[in-house]
Amino acid sequence: MKQDVRTNVIPPLKFGEKFGFLTFSTASNVVYQFKSIYYLFFLTNVLKIDVLVAGMILTIGTVWDAVNDPLIGFWSVNHKFKNGERCRPFALWFAVPWAVSVVLLFCDFKTSQTAAVILALVIYFIFESFNTFVAIPYNSMGGLATNRDADRRSINVYRNLGGCIGSGIGAVACLPLLKLFGALDNGGNLIDGSSSRGFLLTAMVMGAVCIVGSLTHYFTTKERVVQISDDEDHVSARSAAKMLFRCKSWVLNMLYIICYGVNNVLIMSSITYYATYVMGSTGAATIIQAVYLVVSIITTVLTGPLDRLLGRKRTMIFAAAVLILGKVWFVIDPFAVGAIYLNAVTVGIGLSITFVMFNTNRNNIADLIEWQSGRRIDSLVSTGDNLAAKLAQAGATQLLTLSLHMAGFNEALPAQPDATIATINALLGWVPAAVTFVMLAVLCAMNIEKDMDSMNAEKAARGISVSD
């Protein structure tokens, strides 16, 4: 039986349940990092699709992902599974379809260029659809498993730790797998004739990890938070939109997530090109990723204490400041080895803190919207802001590929023109720095702690239990 949050504060979560969040986050980030770092590279360098066309495939697919997010989230708000839950069962029912779609992304069907482009686009649509279904529990369960703010923050810390593990599987551990399966030589460069098979076998390993992570999450977690009111009427699309946009914290957190997502796309998609054409070896990206991951793990563990010490707003601003400062040396001298590693260190610090903060914000925002409207719409809180964030990420992907195309990028050339190198450097340097300045402006206007304090005071005045 569920513990009713209307009358009782939920007890602290045990390690096993937090570990379930970690495993699911690991699977999600395997997909995200492996796809983000290698999929565009696979399209251009293995399937030999023109970089501009490949960029359009990713952009159109991301637009579809952005559009289907609120559609599926809206359906989830008005749907209950037979066990009475709204979000957790998605991790069970879509584990295998999601994994299969990951494998299909890295299939070379040996067709004509036109057919290859069409197949890539169709498969990308399928992948993004299943990815949305599994993302509902990934983004919503933190607010449904508990109403304790300390546990929600802890859940998001475990999620980010899982993300670091997933990033390691999707990026760092991927290189030896690609070498093992014959996609890359010992120097980290593509092997003609066997590269497509190597990518396919590596993707199959990633798919297996997705299934294990999803099922572990499903069987170790529970939905405990229930709506304060008994209102179960159908929520219209118009009403849902009004609930979201009436909440200032949701709007600002959406902008915060947009800045995070654009930064992530630019940096993660550019690093392989930087390693290949600036440093001289695709394999160099692995070392940079390893530095990023180690720093991310350490930072994630320290995020909780940092949040308690500085408070939510100051912690978010600190992370943004670190992101900006880490770009200074790289912007001045993008060819310095130390500059790219300092860039990786500060990205690991800044993005790790940002991930924990905006997801904890989401959990709080679901409570704020419920208090304002009487309805819990956890799945729409995340899928709604994902619509805007993913449209922005699609724009960032298009910016990346269009910039490379206009700068004369040619995948057949072992050495790229100076204009291409300058573009790659900009995409890792001053462009994400500019995005982070926008993030800082958003954070100056956000004060979710004040909103939560006001809500809790109103609840206490009405005799409703308030979480820690």
C-alpha angles and dihedrals in degrees: 000000000000118000107241112237089198091074107016139043110236114247119249114285119251125237094253093063093047088049088056089058089049093054094049091047089051091056093046092051093046086062095041098047097039090049095041095050102035111022098076088042089050092051095049103034103030105028089032093225114162111262093237092052091045089052090052090053091055092043096050091044092050091049088054090049090051092050096046092048097076091035093058092037090053091050090050092054090058096040133079125190119227091264090058095252126123106197117014098070091064087074089060102041099044102038096099098039089050093051093048091052090054090055092048091055089067099044120120104206092187093234134138119289092256093051091045091055093048093047092047091052094047093047091047089054090051092048094050091049094054090041089059093052094052091043092064095074090034092060101029108041095075089069095040101047093060143358093212111110093209091054092045090054089046090051090053090048089054090046091054091046086053088048090056091051090047091049089053092052093043097045119009098035090039094073096061089044091053089049092046092051094045102254097115135030125230090275091058095252128130119271112220113236100017104047095093092052091048092053091048094052091046090051089052090057089050091050092054090052089052092056094048092047095048096048093045090053092049095051097044103045136066138195107238107154112092130188117272093224126053092231109133098160119136112276111224121221090245093051092048092051091049091051091054101043093043087064107080092195091058092052093049093044088051090056089046090054091047091057091047093049095047091050091049094050094048096047101039095043094046100046095077091051090048092051093046101044105022102034094031102238135069087215091067088074088068094061092047090049091049091055090047092050096048091050090045092054093049092045093048092055090051096045095086095053090042091053091050091048100046103021127240099287097046091047092054092047091048091055092050091049091052090052091054097044091050091061097055098083092040092052090050095045113009092174095061111108091215091053095058092047092048086049089054092048095051092044088053091052098042101042094043093055091043092053093053092044100049092045092050086048089054091054091051092045091056087057092047093051091047090052091049098043108019094239133098111224100170095153092051093049089065101030091046095056089040089063091063094036095052093046087055090047090051088053090049091052090049090048090052097049095039090050092051091047094050090047090058102257112178118180090204092064118087089205121040127217119268090252090057092050091050090051093051090050092050092051089056096039132028097012096061088040089058090049090052091054087058088050090054091053090052092050092052088061095045123089108162092158090064091049092051093047090052092049093048091049090053091048092050090050089056094047096253117144114253122209123233 
